[in-house]
């Protein structure tokens, strides 16, 4: 993985934290609920993911993820148009890069749920389980996750990555992922300060342990694909294409689908331009709608 330090300003981080906390405060008490802890109606109940506490065990649920935050957080839309982040995506995926997924990961202080060891995606491997990806930005690839830290990410609450693991699929030929209770030799923590951006290959083995520390970890995940790796691919168990993360559905990424999805990039650039008029905006060169750029 890479860490790009101080990419997002303190002022912008503060805007993201403020709006995230407002959404969190208005979240349903439990998954499927429609009222918040104050008894008021939830504005975005269908986009918030939960997990049950296992330590101590019980029925209490904790918020772990906000799906599709660009639909209801203006600060997230502006972040998506950040020229440095988009330039980063271009450098790794080519000028015609396309969107993947947008979520906010939340690990509350003292009771943050674990993220199991995993490798994202089930395509783009050969018959021996080896990655088809090369460094020529033209080969098939699973894409990248850009984690924008808006709170401190420490070894106790951050994502851990096993370097070199992107070369081989652990589920090949009946294999399995290790349990998150295992401290994998060689795995390293992706420590981030607020405003840093961590970039991880989705093919790598990564996960995070239960957060027992006093500090919460909140990261805005912005994912990107190479266009050539997305168009025409069929995913039988896509967990990102639905309203709530984890709802599986089969999806074929047609050229029209990818073009329409890519429209969000210039829309976010324009929203950011209006908020930061003195900043030089990023110029997106990918196809976004019927051949228009």
PDB file of C-alpha atoms in Angstrom:
ATOM      1  CA  UNK A   1       0.000   0.000   0.000  1.00  0.00           C
ATOM      2  CA  UNK A   2       0.924   3.673  -0.216  1.00  0.00           C
ATOM      3  CA  UNK A   3       0.268   6.502   2.244  1.00  0.00           C
ATOM      4  CA  UNK A   4       0.045  10.059   0.886  1.00  0.00           C
ATOM      5  CA  UNK A   5       0.440  12.424   3.809  1.00  0.00           C
ATOM      6  CA  UNK A   6      -1.472  15.699   4.346  1.00  0.00           C
ATOM      7  CA  UNK A   7      -3.378  15.392   1.080  1.00  0.00           C
ATOM      8  CA  UNK A   8      -6.644  16.783   2.497  1.00  0.00           C
ATOM      9  CA  UNK A   9      -6.610  20.064   4.428  1.00  0.00           C
ATOM     10  CA  UNK A  10      -7.550  20.336   8.114  1.00  0.00           C
ATOM     11  CA  UNK A  11     -10.496  22.555   7.227  1.00  0.00           C
ATOM     12  CA  UNK A  12     -11.909  20.004   4.794  1.00  0.00           C
ATOM     13  CA  UNK A  13     -11.375  17.192   7.301  1.00  0.00           C
ATOM     14  CA  UNK A  14     -13.337  19.212   9.870  1.00  0.00           C
ATOM     15  CA  UNK A  15     -16.232  19.567   7.403  1.00  0.00           C
ATOM     16  CA  UNK A  16     -16.257  15.819   6.806  1.00  0.00           C
ATOM     17  CA  UNK A  17     -16.185  15.021  10.529  1.00  0.00           C
ATOM     18  CA  UNK A  18     -19.017  17.446  11.259  1.00  0.00           C
ATOM     19  CA  UNK A  19     -21.307  16.051   8.575  1.00  0.00           C
ATOM     20  CA  UNK A  20     -20.436  12.440   9.400  1.00  0.00           C
ATOM     21  CA  UNK A  21     -21.257  13.005  13.073  1.00  0.00           C
ATOM     22  CA  UNK A  22     -24.599  14.518  12.096  1.00  0.00           C
ATOM     23  CA  UNK A  23     -25.486  11.448  10.036  1.00  0.00           C
ATOM     24  CA  UNK A  24     -24.261   9.128  12.805  1.00  0.00           C
ATOM     25  CA  UNK A  25     -26.320  10.970  15.419  1.00  0.00           C
ATOM     26  CA  UNK A  26     -29.398  10.541  13.210  1.00  0.00           C
ATOM     27  CA  UNK A  27     -28.762   6.835  12.527  1.00  0.00           C
ATOM     28  CA  UNK A  28     -31.415   4.232  13.455  1.00  0.00           C
ATOM     29  CA  UNK A  29     -30.977   2.580  16.833  1.00  0.00           C
ATOM     30  CA  UNK A  30     -30.738  -0.822  15.123  1.00  0.00           C
ATOM     31  CA  UNK A  31     -30.593  -2.109  11.564  1.00  0.00           C
ATOM     32  CA  UNK A  32     -33.998  -1.799   9.937  1.00  0.00           C
ATOM     33  CA  UNK A  33     -35.148   0.966  12.270  1.00  0.00           C
ATOM     34  CA  UNK A  34     -36.559   4.285  11.138  1.00  0.00           C
ATOM     35  CA  UNK A  35     -36.050   6.418  14.261  1.00  0.00           C
ATOM     36  CA  UNK A  36     -32.839   7.675  15.825  1.00  0.00           C
ATOM     37  CA  UNK A  37     -31.764   7.564  19.466  1.00  0.00           C
ATOM     38  CA  UNK A  38     -33.533  10.875  20.060  1.00  0.00           C
ATOM     39  CA  UNK A  39     -36.848   9.468  18.818  1.00  0.00           C
ATOM     40  CA  UNK A  40     -36.776  11.484  15.615  1.00  0.00           C
ATOM     41  CA  UNK A  41     -37.095  10.176  12.045  1.00  0.00           C
ATOM     42  CA  UNK A  42     -33.922   8.984  10.300  1.00  0.00           C
ATOM     43  CA  UNK A  43     -33.136  10.736   7.053  1.00  0.00           C
ATOM     44  CA  UNK A  44     -31.049   7.929   5.523  1.00  0.00           C
ATOM     45  CA  UNK A  45     -31.952   4.686   7.326  1.00  0.00           C
ATOM     46  CA  UNK A  46     -31.329   2.372   4.382  1.00  0.00           C
ATOM     47  CA  UNK A  47     -27.696   3.306   3.874  1.00  0.00           C
ATOM     48  CA  UNK A  48     -26.294   2.477   7.313  1.00  0.00           C
ATOM     49  CA  UNK A  49     -24.766  -0.913   8.110  1.00  0.00           C
ATOM     50  CA  UNK A  50     -24.573  -2.525  11.547  1.00  0.00           C
ATOM     51  CA  UNK A  51     -22.961  -5.432  13.340  1.00  0.00           C
ATOM     52  CA  UNK A  52     -23.881  -7.061  16.637  1.00  0.00           C
ATOM     53  CA  UNK A  53     -21.438  -6.745  19.478  1.00  0.00           C
ATOM     54  CA  UNK A  54     -19.742 -10.029  20.244  1.00  0.00           C
ATOM     55  CA  UNK A  55     -17.627  -8.819  23.153  1.00  0.00           C
ATOM     56  CA  UNK A  56     -19.578  -8.623  25.345  1.00  0.00           C
ATOM     57  CA  UNK A  57     -22.200 -10.681  23.469  1.00  0.00           C
ATOM     58  CA  UNK A  58     -25.751  -9.387  23.244  1.00  0.00           C
ATOM     59  CA  UNK A  59     -28.315  -7.736  21.019  1.00  0.00           C
ATOM     60  CA  UNK A  60     -26.667  -4.306  20.880  1.00  0.00           C
ATOM     61  CA  UNK A  61     -25.756  -3.245  17.362  1.00  0.00           C
ATOM     62  CA  UNK A  62     -23.062  -0.777  16.376  1.00  0.00           C
ATOM     63  CA  UNK A  63     -22.720   1.295  13.207  1.00  0.00           C
ATOM     64  CA  UNK A  64     -19.860   0.018  11.084  1.00  0.00           C
ATOM     65  CA  UNK A  65     -20.414   1.486   7.633  1.00  0.00           C
ATOM     66  CA  UNK A  66     -22.219   4.191   5.671  1.00  0.00           C
ATOM     67  CA  UNK A  67     -22.917   3.129   2.085  1.00  0.00           C
ATOM     68  CA  UNK A  68     -23.002   5.578  -0.839  1.00  0.00           C
ATOM     69  CA  UNK A  69     -22.268   8.724   1.247  1.00  0.00           C
ATOM     70  CA  UNK A  70     -22.063  10.870  -1.891  1.00  0.00           C
ATOM     71  CA  UNK A  71     -25.851  10.650  -2.039  1.00  0.00           C
ATOM     72  CA  UNK A  72     -26.378  12.468   1.272  1.00  0.00           C
ATOM     73  CA  UNK A  73     -23.120  14.143   2.380  1.00  0.00           C
ATOM     74  CA  UNK A  74     -22.121  17.281   0.464  1.00  0.00           C
ATOM     75  CA  UNK A  75     -18.640  17.179   1.987  1.00  0.00           C
ATOM     76  CA  UNK A  76     -18.146  13.653   0.605  1.00  0.00           C
ATOM     77  CA  UNK A  77     -19.151  14.827  -2.891  1.00  0.00           C
ATOM     78  CA  UNK A  78     -16.599  17.637  -2.711  1.00  0.00           C
ATOM     79  CA  UNK A  79     -13.942  15.219  -1.448  1.00  0.00           C
ATOM     80  CA  UNK A  80     -14.600  12.957  -4.422  1.00  0.00           C
ATOM     81  CA  UNK A  81     -13.671  15.843  -6.732  1.00  0.00           C
ATOM     82  CA  UNK A  82     -10.351  16.477  -4.926  1.00  0.00           C
ATOM     83  CA  UNK A  83      -7.764  17.102  -7.669  1.00  0.00           C
ATOM     84  CA  UNK A  84      -4.943  15.301  -5.858  1.00  0.00           C
ATOM     85  CA  UNK A  85      -7.020  12.185  -5.203  1.00  0.00           C
ATOM     86  CA  UNK A  86      -8.253  12.060  -8.806  1.00  0.00           C
ATOM     87  CA  UNK A  87      -4.727  12.609 -10.114  1.00  0.00           C
ATOM     88  CA  UNK A  88      -3.615   9.728  -7.915  1.00  0.00           C
ATOM     89  CA  UNK A  89      -6.347   7.501  -9.395  1.00  0.00           C
ATOM     90  CA  UNK A  90      -5.240   8.512 -12.896  1.00  0.00           C
ATOM     91  CA  UNK A  91      -1.627   7.671 -12.165  1.00  0.00           C
ATOM     92  CA  UNK A  92      -2.494   4.125 -11.081  1.00  0.00           C
ATOM     93  CA  UNK A  93      -5.330   3.370 -13.524  1.00  0.00           C
ATOM     94  CA  UNK A  94      -4.855   5.597 -16.584  1.00  0.00           C
ATOM     95  CA  UNK A  95      -6.705   8.729 -17.684  1.00  0.00           C
ATOM     96  CA  UNK A  96      -9.952   6.839 -18.345  1.00  0.00           C
ATOM     97  CA  UNK A  97     -10.260   5.432 -14.808  1.00  0.00           C
ATOM     98  CA  UNK A  98     -13.802   4.787 -13.566  1.00  0.00           C
ATOM     99  CA  UNK A  99     -15.553   4.684 -10.168  1.00  0.00           C
ATOM    100  CA  UNK A 100     -15.739   1.564  -8.035  1.00  0.00           C
ATOM    101  CA  UNK A 101     -17.408   2.131  -4.650  1.00  0.00           C
ATOM    102  CA  UNK A 102     -17.792   4.790  -1.962  1.00  0.00           C
ATOM    103  CA  UNK A 103     -18.304   4.016   1.729  1.00  0.00           C
ATOM    104  CA  UNK A 104     -17.395   5.386   5.143  1.00  0.00           C
ATOM    105  CA  UNK A 105     -15.888   2.885   7.567  1.00  0.00           C
ATOM    106  CA  UNK A 106     -16.506   3.483  11.267  1.00  0.00           C
ATOM    107  CA  UNK A 107     -14.806   1.718  14.153  1.00  0.00           C
ATOM    108  CA  UNK A 108     -16.119   3.175  17.369  1.00  0.00           C
ATOM    109  CA  UNK A 109     -13.841   3.712  20.349  1.00  0.00           C
ATOM    110  CA  UNK A 110     -13.755   0.688  22.637  1.00  0.00           C
ATOM    111  CA  UNK A 111     -16.155  -1.476  20.625  1.00  0.00           C
ATOM    112  CA  UNK A 112     -15.251  -1.215  16.953  1.00  0.00           C
ATOM    113  CA  UNK A 113     -16.067  -4.387  15.028  1.00  0.00           C
ATOM    114  CA  UNK A 114     -13.368  -6.377  13.274  1.00  0.00           C
ATOM    115  CA  UNK A 115     -13.050  -6.580   9.493  1.00  0.00           C
ATOM    116  CA  UNK A 116     -12.205 -10.151   8.528  1.00  0.00           C
ATOM    117  CA  UNK A 117      -9.060 -10.957   6.582  1.00  0.00           C
ATOM    118  CA  UNK A 118     -10.061 -10.950   2.921  1.00  0.00           C
ATOM    119  CA  UNK A 119      -9.124 -10.213  -0.681  1.00  0.00           C
ATOM    120  CA  UNK A 120     -11.700  -8.282  -2.691  1.00  0.00           C
ATOM    121  CA  UNK A 121     -13.185  -9.645  -5.876  1.00  0.00           C
ATOM    122  CA  UNK A 122     -13.452 -13.069  -7.439  1.00  0.00           C
ATOM    123  CA  UNK A 123     -12.247 -12.410 -10.993  1.00  0.00           C
ATOM    124  CA  UNK A 124      -8.974 -11.552 -12.717  1.00  0.00           C
ATOM    125  CA  UNK A 125      -7.033 -14.605 -11.497  1.00  0.00           C
ATOM    126  CA  UNK A 126      -5.589 -17.356 -13.691  1.00  0.00           C
ATOM    127  CA  UNK A 127      -6.278 -21.090 -13.250  1.00  0.00           C
ATOM    128  CA  UNK A 128      -3.418 -21.383 -10.765  1.00  0.00           C
ATOM    129  CA  UNK A 129      -4.762 -18.571  -8.576  1.00  0.00           C
ATOM    130  CA  UNK A 130      -2.142 -16.070  -9.686  1.00  0.00           C
ATOM    131  CA  UNK A 131      -3.034 -12.442 -10.306  1.00  0.00           C
ATOM    132  CA  UNK A 132      -3.394 -11.359 -13.922  1.00  0.00           C
ATOM    133  CA  UNK A 133      -2.472  -7.818 -12.964  1.00  0.00           C
ATOM    134  CA  UNK A 134       0.720  -6.238 -14.243  1.00  0.00           C
ATOM    135  CA  UNK A 135       2.172  -2.774 -13.791  1.00  0.00           C
ATOM    136  CA  UNK A 136       1.363  -1.636 -17.340  1.00  0.00           C
ATOM    137  CA  UNK A 137      -2.053  -0.149 -16.269  1.00  0.00           C
ATOM    138  CA  UNK A 138      -3.614  -2.159 -19.098  1.00  0.00           C
ATOM    139  CA  UNK A 139      -3.849  -5.628 -17.545  1.00  0.00           C
ATOM    140  CA  UNK A 140      -6.946  -6.816 -15.642  1.00  0.00           C
ATOM    141  CA  UNK A 141      -6.982  -5.566 -12.047  1.00  0.00           C
ATOM    142  CA  UNK A 142      -9.291  -5.515  -9.053  1.00  0.00           C
ATOM    143  CA  UNK A 143      -8.817  -1.774  -8.612  1.00  0.00           C
ATOM    144  CA  UNK A 144      -7.718   0.306  -5.645  1.00  0.00           C
ATOM    145  CA  UNK A 145      -9.226   1.557  -2.404  1.00  0.00           C
ATOM    146  CA  UNK A 146      -8.324   5.101  -1.342  1.00  0.00           C
ATOM    147  CA  UNK A 147      -8.946   5.496   2.379  1.00  0.00           C
ATOM    148  CA  UNK A 148      -9.164   9.150   3.390  1.00  0.00           C
ATOM    149  CA  UNK A 149      -8.567   9.412   7.142  1.00  0.00           C
ATOM    150  CA  UNK A 150     -10.721  11.962   8.963  1.00  0.00           C
ATOM    151  CA  UNK A 151      -9.656  10.648  12.388  1.00  0.00           C
ATOM    152  CA  UNK A 152      -6.398   9.137  13.587  1.00  0.00           C
ATOM    153  CA  UNK A 153      -5.812   5.571  12.375  1.00  0.00           C
ATOM    154  CA  UNK A 154      -3.567   3.760  14.854  1.00  0.00           C
ATOM    155  CA  UNK A 155      -2.266   0.169  14.946  1.00  0.00           C
ATOM    156  CA  UNK A 156      -5.089  -0.608  17.382  1.00  0.00           C
ATOM    157  CA  UNK A 157      -7.905   0.502  15.068  1.00  0.00           C
ATOM    158  CA  UNK A 158      -6.500   0.731  11.530  1.00  0.00           C
ATOM    159  CA  UNK A 159      -6.410  -1.520   8.477  1.00  0.00           C
ATOM    160  CA  UNK A 160      -3.629  -4.122   8.312  1.00  0.00           C
ATOM    161  CA  UNK A 161      -2.179  -5.317   4.979  1.00  0.00           C
ATOM    162  CA  UNK A 162       0.008  -8.302   4.099  1.00  0.00           C
ATOM    163  CA  UNK A 163       2.618  -7.074   1.568  1.00  0.00           C
ATOM    164  CA  UNK A 164       2.988  -9.265  -1.512  1.00  0.00           C
ATOM    165  CA  UNK A 165      -0.320 -11.043  -0.926  1.00  0.00           C
ATOM    166  CA  UNK A 166      -1.876  -9.428  -4.019  1.00  0.00           C
ATOM    167  CA  UNK A 167      -0.080 -11.950  -6.218  1.00  0.00           C
ATOM    168  CA  UNK A 168      -2.136 -15.003  -5.217  1.00  0.00           C
ATOM    169  CA  UNK A 169      -5.810 -15.617  -4.467  1.00  0.00           C
ATOM    170  CA  UNK A 170      -6.240 -17.309  -1.081  1.00  0.00           C
ATOM    171  CA  UNK A 171      -9.589 -18.876  -2.066  1.00  0.00           C
ATOM    172  CA  UNK A 172      -8.131 -20.680  -5.064  1.00  0.00           C
ATOM    173  CA  UNK A 173      -8.736 -24.437  -5.218  1.00  0.00           C
ATOM    174  CA  UNK A 174     -10.755 -24.626  -2.004  1.00  0.00           C
ATOM    175  CA  UNK A 175      -8.515 -22.357   0.036  1.00  0.00           C
ATOM    176  CA  UNK A 176      -9.674 -20.019   2.792  1.00  0.00           C
ATOM    177  CA  UNK A 177      -8.847 -16.741   4.481  1.00  0.00           C
ATOM    178  CA  UNK A 178      -7.215 -16.858   7.921  1.00  0.00           C
ATOM    179  CA  UNK A 179      -9.395 -15.946  10.906  1.00  0.00           C
ATOM    180  CA  UNK A 180      -9.092 -12.338  12.070  1.00  0.00           C
ATOM    181  CA  UNK A 181      -7.897 -13.666  15.419  1.00  0.00           C
ATOM    182  CA  UNK A 182      -4.627 -14.581  13.695  1.00  0.00           C
ATOM    183  CA  UNK A 183      -1.806 -12.049  13.852  1.00  0.00           C
ATOM    184  CA  UNK A 184      -0.297 -12.726  10.456  1.00  0.00           C
ATOM    185  CA  UNK A 185       3.510 -12.669  10.244  1.00  0.00           C
ATOM    186  CA  UNK A 186       4.598  -9.840   7.975  1.00  0.00           C
ATOM    187  CA  UNK A 187       1.300  -7.921   8.097  1.00  0.00           C
ATOM    188  CA  UNK A 188       1.726  -4.187   8.668  1.00  0.00           C
ATOM    189  CA  UNK A 189      -0.659  -1.478   9.936  1.00  0.00           C
ATOM    190  CA  UNK A 190      -1.721   1.374   7.652  1.00  0.00           C
ATOM    191  CA  UNK A 191      -1.277   4.191  10.160  1.00  0.00           C
ATOM    192  CA  UNK A 192      -2.898   7.437   9.020  1.00  0.00           C
ATOM    193  CA  UNK A 193      -3.263  10.923  10.403  1.00  0.00           C
ATOM    194  CA  UNK A 194      -6.343  13.030   9.625  1.00  0.00           C
ATOM    195  CA  UNK A 195      -5.934  14.242   6.037  1.00  0.00           C
ATOM    196  CA  UNK A 196      -3.719  11.342   4.941  1.00  0.00           C
ATOM    197  CA  UNK A 197      -4.840   9.050   2.116  1.00  0.00           C
ATOM    198  CA  UNK A 198      -3.965   5.356   2.186  1.00  0.00           C
ATOM    199  CA  UNK A 199      -4.093   3.420  -1.099  1.00  0.00           C
ATOM    200  CA  UNK A 200      -4.474  -0.368  -1.069  1.00  0.00           C
ATOM    201  CA  UNK A 201      -4.663  -2.884  -3.892  1.00  0.00           C
ATOM    202  CA  UNK A 202      -7.998  -4.678  -3.572  1.00  0.00           C
ATOM    203  CA  UNK A 203      -6.178  -7.901  -4.448  1.00  0.00           C
ATOM    204  CA  UNK A 204      -4.085  -7.756  -1.278  1.00  0.00           C
ATOM    205  CA  UNK A 205      -4.999  -9.642   1.883  1.00  0.00           C
ATOM    206  CA  UNK A 206      -6.234  -7.036   4.359  1.00  0.00           C
ATOM    207  CA  UNK A 207      -8.390  -6.710   7.462  1.00  0.00           C
ATOM    208  CA  UNK A 208      -8.608  -4.991  10.831  1.00  0.00           C
ATOM    209  CA  UNK A 209      -8.828  -6.211  14.392  1.00  0.00           C
ATOM    210  CA  UNK A 210     -11.575  -5.291  16.886  1.00  0.00           C
ATOM    211  CA  UNK A 211     -11.002  -1.750  18.115  1.00  0.00           C
ATOM    212  CA  UNK A 212     -10.509  -1.838  21.876  1.00  0.00           C
ATOM    213  CA  UNK A 213      -8.670   1.470  21.962  1.00  0.00           C
ATOM    214  CA  UNK A 214      -9.975   4.828  23.173  1.00  0.00           C
ATOM    215  CA  UNK A 215      -9.784   6.339  19.683  1.00  0.00           C
ATOM    216  CA  UNK A 216     -12.350   5.823  16.958  1.00  0.00           C
ATOM    217  CA  UNK A 217     -11.337   5.334  13.364  1.00  0.00           C
ATOM    218  CA  UNK A 218     -13.354   6.936  10.542  1.00  0.00           C
ATOM    219  CA  UNK A 219     -12.143   6.639   6.956  1.00  0.00           C
ATOM    220  CA  UNK A 220     -13.877   7.692   3.744  1.00  0.00           C
ATOM    221  CA  UNK A 221     -13.228   4.983   1.160  1.00  0.00           C
ATOM    222  CA  UNK A 222     -13.170   6.040  -2.497  1.00  0.00           C
ATOM    223  CA  UNK A 223     -12.559   3.183  -4.922  1.00  0.00           C
ATOM    224  CA  UNK A 224     -11.454   3.300  -8.558  1.00  0.00           C
ATOM    225  CA  UNK A 225     -11.074   0.808 -11.415  1.00  0.00           C
ATOM    226  CA  UNK A 226      -9.255   0.711 -14.695  1.00  0.00           C
ATOM    227  CA  UNK A 227     -11.930   1.113 -17.334  1.00  0.00           C
ATOM    228  CA  UNK A 228     -10.599  -1.880 -19.268  1.00  0.00           C
ATOM    229  CA  UNK A 229     -10.968  -4.064 -16.161  1.00  0.00           C
ATOM    230  CA  UNK A 230     -14.598  -3.117 -15.583  1.00  0.00           C
ATOM    231  CA  UNK A 231     -16.379  -3.019 -18.952  1.00  0.00           C
ATOM    232  CA  UNK A 232     -17.912  -6.360 -19.860  1.00  0.00           C
ATOM    233  CA  UNK A 233     -17.184  -8.081 -16.545  1.00  0.00           C
ATOM    234  CA  UNK A 234     -19.953 -10.105 -14.866  1.00  0.00           C
ATOM    235  CA  UNK A 235     -19.875 -10.362 -11.089  1.00  0.00           C
ATOM    236  CA  UNK A 236     -22.155 -13.082  -9.722  1.00  0.00           C
ATOM    237  CA  UNK A 237     -22.169 -11.933  -6.100  1.00  0.00           C
ATOM    238  CA  UNK A 238     -21.660  -8.181  -6.125  1.00  0.00           C
ATOM    239  CA  UNK A 239     -22.055  -6.721  -2.623  1.00  0.00           C
ATOM    240  CA  UNK A 240     -21.518  -3.077  -3.554  1.00  0.00           C
ATOM    241  CA  UNK A 241     -24.210  -2.471  -6.190  1.00  0.00           C
ATOM    242  CA  UNK A 242     -27.163  -2.421  -3.772  1.00  0.00           C
ATOM    243  CA  UNK A 243     -28.449   0.175  -1.342  1.00  0.00           C
ATOM    244  CA  UNK A 244     -27.020  -1.581   1.712  1.00  0.00           C
ATOM    245  CA  UNK A 245     -23.519  -3.049   1.646  1.00  0.00           C
ATOM    246  CA  UNK A 246     -23.596  -6.838   1.646  1.00  0.00           C
ATOM    247  CA  UNK A 247     -26.776  -7.419  -0.361  1.00  0.00           C
ATOM    248  CA  UNK A 248     -25.620  -9.724  -3.149  1.00  0.00           C
ATOM    249  CA  UNK A 249     -26.776  -9.378  -6.729  1.00  0.00           C
ATOM    250  CA  UNK A 250     -25.466 -10.384 -10.143  1.00  0.00           C
ATOM    251  CA  UNK A 251     -24.198  -7.496 -12.238  1.00  0.00           C
ATOM    252  CA  UNK A 252     -22.720  -7.196 -15.704  1.00  0.00           C
ATOM    253  CA  UNK A 253     -20.852  -3.944 -16.146  1.00  0.00           C
ATOM    254  CA  UNK A 254     -21.902  -2.921 -19.646  1.00  0.00           C
ATOM    255  CA  UNK A 255     -20.262   0.018 -21.364  1.00  0.00           C
ATOM    256  CA  UNK A 256     -23.445   2.050 -20.835  1.00  0.00           C
ATOM    257  CA  UNK A 257     -23.457   1.212 -17.092  1.00  0.00           C
ATOM    258  CA  UNK A 258     -19.821   2.273 -16.716  1.00  0.00           C
ATOM    259  CA  UNK A 259     -20.364   5.474 -18.706  1.00  0.00           C
ATOM    260  CA  UNK A 260     -23.369   6.508 -16.616  1.00  0.00           C
ATOM    261  CA  UNK A 261     -21.590   5.651 -13.375  1.00  0.00           C
ATOM    262  CA  UNK A 262     -18.583   7.726 -14.455  1.00  0.00           C
ATOM    263  CA  UNK A 263     -20.728  10.866 -14.698  1.00  0.00           C
ATOM    264  CA  UNK A 264     -20.292  11.277 -10.953  1.00  0.00           C
ATOM    265  CA  UNK A 265     -16.649  12.274 -11.454  1.00  0.00           C
ATOM    266  CA  UNK A 266     -17.272  15.548 -13.397  1.00  0.00           C
ATOM    267  CA  UNK A 267     -20.306  16.243 -11.178  1.00  0.00           C
ATOM    268  CA  UNK A 268     -18.101  16.023  -8.089  1.00  0.00           C
ATOM    269  CA  UNK A 269     -15.421  18.161  -9.752  1.00  0.00           C
ATOM    270  CA  UNK A 270     -18.018  20.850 -10.456  1.00  0.00           C
ATOM    271  CA  UNK A 271     -19.370  20.734  -6.888  1.00  0.00           C
ATOM    272  CA  UNK A 272     -15.846  21.168  -5.550  1.00  0.00           C
ATOM    273  CA  UNK A 273     -15.108  24.009  -7.976  1.00  0.00           C
ATOM    274  CA  UNK A 274     -18.073  25.947  -6.598  1.00  0.00           C
ATOM    275  CA  UNK A 275     -16.916  25.406  -2.995  1.00  0.00           C
ATOM    276  CA  UNK A 276     -13.202  26.005  -3.627  1.00  0.00           C
ATOM    277  CA  UNK A 277     -13.156  28.567  -6.493  1.00  0.00           C
ATOM    278  CA  UNK A 278      -9.457  29.381  -5.983  1.00  0.00           C
ATOM    279  CA  UNK A 279      -8.394  25.754  -6.465  1.00  0.00           C
ATOM    280  CA  UNK A 280      -7.347  24.446  -9.878  1.00  0.00           C
ATOM    281  CA  UNK A 281      -9.870  21.682 -10.666  1.00  0.00           C
ATOM    282  CA  UNK A 282      -8.959  18.276 -12.009  1.00  0.00           C
ATOM    283  CA  UNK A 283      -9.790  17.651 -15.676  1.00  0.00           C
ATOM    284  CA  UNK A 284     -11.310  14.210 -16.207  1.00  0.00           C
ATOM    285  CA  UNK A 285     -10.559  12.721 -19.619  1.00  0.00           C
ATOM    286  CA  UNK A 286     -12.618   9.535 -19.337  1.00  0.00           C
ATOM    287  CA  UNK A 287     -15.841   8.810 -21.213  1.00  0.00           C
ATOM    288  CA  UNK A 288     -18.838   9.681 -19.064  1.00  0.00           C
ATOM    289  CA  UNK A 289     -21.983   9.555 -21.187  1.00  0.00           C
ATOM    290  CA  UNK A 290     -22.470   8.456 -24.776  1.00  0.00           C
ATOM    291  CA  UNK A 291     -18.964   9.426 -25.788  1.00  0.00           C
ATOM    292  CA  UNK A 292     -19.083  12.902 -24.196  1.00  0.00           C
ATOM    293  CA  UNK A 293     -16.205  13.879 -21.916  1.00  0.00           C
TER     294      UNK A 293
END
